[in-house]
Coordinates of N, CA, C and O in Angstrom, one line a residue:
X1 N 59.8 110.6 96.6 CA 60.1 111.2 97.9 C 59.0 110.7 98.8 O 57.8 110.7 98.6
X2 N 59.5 110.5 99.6 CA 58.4 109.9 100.7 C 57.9 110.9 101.4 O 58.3 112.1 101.2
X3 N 56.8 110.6 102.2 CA 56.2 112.0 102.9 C 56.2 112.3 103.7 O 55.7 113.3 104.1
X4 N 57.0 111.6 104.4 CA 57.9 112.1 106.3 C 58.5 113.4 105.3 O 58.0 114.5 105.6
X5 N 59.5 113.4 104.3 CA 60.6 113.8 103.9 C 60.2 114.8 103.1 O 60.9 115.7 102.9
X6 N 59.0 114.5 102.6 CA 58.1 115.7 101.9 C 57.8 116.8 103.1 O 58.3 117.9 103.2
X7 N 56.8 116.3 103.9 CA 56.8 116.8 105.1 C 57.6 117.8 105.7 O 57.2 118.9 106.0
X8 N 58.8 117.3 105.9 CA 59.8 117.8 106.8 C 60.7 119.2 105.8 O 61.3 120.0 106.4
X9 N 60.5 119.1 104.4 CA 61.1 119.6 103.3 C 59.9 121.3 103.2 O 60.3 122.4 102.8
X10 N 58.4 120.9 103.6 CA 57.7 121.9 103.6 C 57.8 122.4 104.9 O 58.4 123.4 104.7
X11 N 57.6 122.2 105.8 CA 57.8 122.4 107.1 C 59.0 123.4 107.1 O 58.8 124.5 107.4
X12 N 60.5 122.9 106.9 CA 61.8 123.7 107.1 C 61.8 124.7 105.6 O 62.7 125.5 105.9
X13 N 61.0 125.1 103.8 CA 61.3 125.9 103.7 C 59.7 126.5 103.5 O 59.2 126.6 102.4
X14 N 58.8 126.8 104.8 CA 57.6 127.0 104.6 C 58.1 128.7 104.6 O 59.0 129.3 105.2
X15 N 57.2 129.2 103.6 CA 57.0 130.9 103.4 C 58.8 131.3 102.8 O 59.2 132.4 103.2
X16 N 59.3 130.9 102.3 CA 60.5 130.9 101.8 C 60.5 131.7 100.3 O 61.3 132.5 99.8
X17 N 58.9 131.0 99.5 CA 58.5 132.0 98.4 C 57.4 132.4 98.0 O 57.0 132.8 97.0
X18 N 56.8 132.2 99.4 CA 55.6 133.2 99.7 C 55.5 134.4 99.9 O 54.5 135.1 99.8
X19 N 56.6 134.9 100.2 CA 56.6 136.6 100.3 C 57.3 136.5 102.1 O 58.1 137.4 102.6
X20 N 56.8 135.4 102.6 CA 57.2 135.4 104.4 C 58.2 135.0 104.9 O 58.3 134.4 106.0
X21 N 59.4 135.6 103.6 CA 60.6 135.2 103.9 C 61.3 135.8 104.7 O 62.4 135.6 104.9
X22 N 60.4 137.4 105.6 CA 61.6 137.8 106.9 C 60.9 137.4 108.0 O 60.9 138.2 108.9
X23 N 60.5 136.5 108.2 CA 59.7 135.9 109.2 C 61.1 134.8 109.6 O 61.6 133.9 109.0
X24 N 61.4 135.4 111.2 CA 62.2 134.3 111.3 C 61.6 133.0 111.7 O 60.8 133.0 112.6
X25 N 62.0 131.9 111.2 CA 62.3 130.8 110.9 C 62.6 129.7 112.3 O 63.8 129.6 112.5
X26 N 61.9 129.0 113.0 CA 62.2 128.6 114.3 C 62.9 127.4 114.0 O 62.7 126.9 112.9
X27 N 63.9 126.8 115.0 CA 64.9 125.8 114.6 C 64.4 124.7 114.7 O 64.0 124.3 115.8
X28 N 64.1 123.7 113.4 CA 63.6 122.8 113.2 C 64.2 121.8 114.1 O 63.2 121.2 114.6
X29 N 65.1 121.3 114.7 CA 65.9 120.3 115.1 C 66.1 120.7 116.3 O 66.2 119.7 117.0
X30 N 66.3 121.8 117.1 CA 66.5 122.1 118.8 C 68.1 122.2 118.5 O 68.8 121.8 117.6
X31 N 68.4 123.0 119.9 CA 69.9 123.4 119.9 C 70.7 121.7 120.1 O 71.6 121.2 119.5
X32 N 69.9 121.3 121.1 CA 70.8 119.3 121.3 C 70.8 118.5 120.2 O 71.5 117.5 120.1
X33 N 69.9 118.8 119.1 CA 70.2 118.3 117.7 C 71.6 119.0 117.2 O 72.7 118.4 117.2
X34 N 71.5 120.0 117.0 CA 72.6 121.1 116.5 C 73.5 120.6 117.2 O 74.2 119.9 116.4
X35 N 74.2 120.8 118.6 CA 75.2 120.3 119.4 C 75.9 118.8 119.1 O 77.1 118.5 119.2
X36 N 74.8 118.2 118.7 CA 75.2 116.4 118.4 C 75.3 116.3 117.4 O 76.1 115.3 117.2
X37 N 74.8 117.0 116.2 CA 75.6 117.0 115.1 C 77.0 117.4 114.5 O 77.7 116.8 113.7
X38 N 77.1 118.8 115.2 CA 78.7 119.6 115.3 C 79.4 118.7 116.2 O 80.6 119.1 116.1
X39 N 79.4 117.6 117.2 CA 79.9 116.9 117.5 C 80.6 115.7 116.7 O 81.8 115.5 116.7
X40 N 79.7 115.0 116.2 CA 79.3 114.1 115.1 C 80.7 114.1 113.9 O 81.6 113.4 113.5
X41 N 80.1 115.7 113.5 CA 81.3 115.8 112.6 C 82.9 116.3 113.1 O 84.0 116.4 112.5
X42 N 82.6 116.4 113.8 CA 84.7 116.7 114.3 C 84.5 115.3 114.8 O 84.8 114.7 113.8
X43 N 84.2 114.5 115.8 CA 84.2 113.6 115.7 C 84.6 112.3 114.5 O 85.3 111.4 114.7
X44 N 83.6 112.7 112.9 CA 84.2 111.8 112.3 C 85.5 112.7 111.4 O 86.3 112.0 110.8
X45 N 85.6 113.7 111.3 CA 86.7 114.4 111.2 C 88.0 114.1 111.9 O 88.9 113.7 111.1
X46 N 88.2 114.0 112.9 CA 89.1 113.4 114.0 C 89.4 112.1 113.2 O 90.2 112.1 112.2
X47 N 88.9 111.1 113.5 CA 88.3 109.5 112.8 C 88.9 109.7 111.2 O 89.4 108.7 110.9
X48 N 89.0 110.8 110.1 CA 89.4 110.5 109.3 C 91.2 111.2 109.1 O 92.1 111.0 108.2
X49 N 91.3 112.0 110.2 CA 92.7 112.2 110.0 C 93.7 111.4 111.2 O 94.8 111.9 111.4
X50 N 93.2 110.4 112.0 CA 94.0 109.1 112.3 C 94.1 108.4 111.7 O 95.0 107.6 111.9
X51 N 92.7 108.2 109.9 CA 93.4 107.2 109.4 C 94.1 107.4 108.2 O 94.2 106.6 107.4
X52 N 94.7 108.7 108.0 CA 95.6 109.3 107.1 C 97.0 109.4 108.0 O 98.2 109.4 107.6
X53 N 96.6 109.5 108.9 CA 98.0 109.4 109.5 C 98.7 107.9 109.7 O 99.9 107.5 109.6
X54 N 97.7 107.5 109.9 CA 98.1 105.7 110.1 C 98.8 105.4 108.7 O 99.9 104.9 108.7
X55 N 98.1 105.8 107.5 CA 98.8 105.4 106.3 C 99.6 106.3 106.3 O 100.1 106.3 105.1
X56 N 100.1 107.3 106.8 CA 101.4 108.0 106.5 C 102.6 107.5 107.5 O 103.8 107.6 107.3
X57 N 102.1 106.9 108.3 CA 103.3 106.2 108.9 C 103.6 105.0 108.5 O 104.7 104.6 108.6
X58 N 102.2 104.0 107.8 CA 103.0 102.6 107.5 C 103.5 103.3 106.2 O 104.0 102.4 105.6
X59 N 103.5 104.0 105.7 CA 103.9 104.5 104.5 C 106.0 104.4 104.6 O 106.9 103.9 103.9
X60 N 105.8 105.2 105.6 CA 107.3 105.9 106.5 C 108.0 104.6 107.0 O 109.2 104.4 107.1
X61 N 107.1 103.9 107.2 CA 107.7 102.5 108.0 C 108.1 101.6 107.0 O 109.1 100.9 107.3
X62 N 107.3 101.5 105.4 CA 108.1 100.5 104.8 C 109.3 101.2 103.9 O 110.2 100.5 103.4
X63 N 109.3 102.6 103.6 CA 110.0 103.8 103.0 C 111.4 103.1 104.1 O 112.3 102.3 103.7
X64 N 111.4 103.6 105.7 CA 112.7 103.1 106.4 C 112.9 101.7 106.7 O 113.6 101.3 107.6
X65 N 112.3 100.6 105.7 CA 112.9 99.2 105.8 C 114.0 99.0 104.6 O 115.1 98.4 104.6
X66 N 112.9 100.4 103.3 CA 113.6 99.8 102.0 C 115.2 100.6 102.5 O 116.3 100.2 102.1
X67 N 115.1 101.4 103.2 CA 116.1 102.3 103.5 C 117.8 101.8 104.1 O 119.0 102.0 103.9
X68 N 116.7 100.7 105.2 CA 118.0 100.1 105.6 C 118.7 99.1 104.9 O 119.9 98.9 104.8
X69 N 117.5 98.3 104.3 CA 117.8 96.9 103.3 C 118.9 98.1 102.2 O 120.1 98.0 102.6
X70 N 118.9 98.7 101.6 CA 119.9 99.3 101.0 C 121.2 99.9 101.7 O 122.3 99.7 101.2
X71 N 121.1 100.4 102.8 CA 121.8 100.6 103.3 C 122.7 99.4 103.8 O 123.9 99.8 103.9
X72 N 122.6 98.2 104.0 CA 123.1 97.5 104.3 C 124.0 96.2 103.1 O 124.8 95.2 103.1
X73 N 123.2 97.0 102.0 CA 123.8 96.4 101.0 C 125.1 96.7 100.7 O 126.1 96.0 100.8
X74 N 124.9 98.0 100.3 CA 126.5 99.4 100.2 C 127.1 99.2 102.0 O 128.1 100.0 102.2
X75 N 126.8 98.5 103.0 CA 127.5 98.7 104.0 C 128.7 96.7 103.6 O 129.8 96.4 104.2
X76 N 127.9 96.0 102.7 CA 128.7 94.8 102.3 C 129.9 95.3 101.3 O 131.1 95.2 101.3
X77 N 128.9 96.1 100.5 CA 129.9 96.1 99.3 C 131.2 96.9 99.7 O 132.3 96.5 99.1
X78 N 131.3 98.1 100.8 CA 132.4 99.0 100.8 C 133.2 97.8 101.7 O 134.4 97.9 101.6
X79 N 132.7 96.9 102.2 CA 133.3 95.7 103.3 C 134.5 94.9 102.2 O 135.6 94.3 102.4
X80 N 133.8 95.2 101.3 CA 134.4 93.5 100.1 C 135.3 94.7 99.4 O 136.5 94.3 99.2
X81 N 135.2 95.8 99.1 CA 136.4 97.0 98.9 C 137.0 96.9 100.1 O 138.2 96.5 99.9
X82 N 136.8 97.2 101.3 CA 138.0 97.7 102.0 C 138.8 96.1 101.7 O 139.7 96.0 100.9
X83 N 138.5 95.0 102.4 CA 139.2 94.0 102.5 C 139.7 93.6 101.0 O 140.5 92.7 101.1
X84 N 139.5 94.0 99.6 CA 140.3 93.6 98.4 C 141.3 94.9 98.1 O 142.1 94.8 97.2
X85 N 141.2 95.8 98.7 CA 142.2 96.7 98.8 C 143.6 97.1 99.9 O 144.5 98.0 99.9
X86 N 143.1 95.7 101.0 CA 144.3 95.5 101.7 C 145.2 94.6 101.0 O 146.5 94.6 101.0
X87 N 144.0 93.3 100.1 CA 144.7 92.5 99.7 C 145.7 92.8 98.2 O 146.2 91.9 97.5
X88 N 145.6 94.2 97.9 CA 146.1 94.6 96.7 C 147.1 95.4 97.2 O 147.9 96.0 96.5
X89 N 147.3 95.4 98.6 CA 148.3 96.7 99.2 C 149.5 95.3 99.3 O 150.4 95.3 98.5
X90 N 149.3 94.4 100.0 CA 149.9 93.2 100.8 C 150.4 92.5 99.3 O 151.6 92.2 99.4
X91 N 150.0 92.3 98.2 CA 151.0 91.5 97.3 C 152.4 92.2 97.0 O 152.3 93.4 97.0
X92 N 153.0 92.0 96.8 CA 154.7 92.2 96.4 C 154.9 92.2 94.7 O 155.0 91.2 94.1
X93 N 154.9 93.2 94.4 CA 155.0 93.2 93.2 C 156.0 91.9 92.4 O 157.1 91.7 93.1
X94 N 156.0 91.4 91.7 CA 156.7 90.0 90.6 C 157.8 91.0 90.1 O 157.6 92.1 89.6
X95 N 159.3 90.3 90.6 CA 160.3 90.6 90.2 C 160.2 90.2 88.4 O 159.5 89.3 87.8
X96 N 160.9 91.1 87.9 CA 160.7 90.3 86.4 C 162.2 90.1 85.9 O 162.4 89.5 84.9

């Protein structure tokens, strides 16, 4: 551990198990630290639920390609039924 970080680790829990633990505690960082970090995180909070939604739409978007590509399959096939069942209406039954 380095000693900025050592430092800063005694500093924020000084008297914590010294006994001078109702001694309030002054804010290591200032309220504009505080403010820019609660910013920070809705900020990348924000940032992570545009990119869940981004994959829930190209999700949606290739879900309604496969959708139509099938759909348009069954829109041939009932095509090739209707037209072989006019042509089964239109023969004349064989005199025997």
């Amino acid at each position: 551990m380095d000693k900025k970080k050592r430092d800063t680790l005694k500093e924020k829990y000084a008297g914590s198990f010294s006994g001078k633990g109702d001694q309030l505690q002054s804010n290591l960082f200032g309220d504009q630290d505080f403010v820019f970090n609660a910013l920070q995180e809705e900020i990348s909070g924000i940032h992570s639920d545009i990119e869940r939604t981004n994959d829930s739409i190209d999700k949606k978007k290739k879900l309604l390609e496969d959708l139509k590509r099938r759909k348009g399959q069954l829109d041939k096939a009932a095509l090739i039924i209707t037209k072989s069942k006019h042509l089964v209406k239109d023969k004349k039954p064989d005199p025997l």
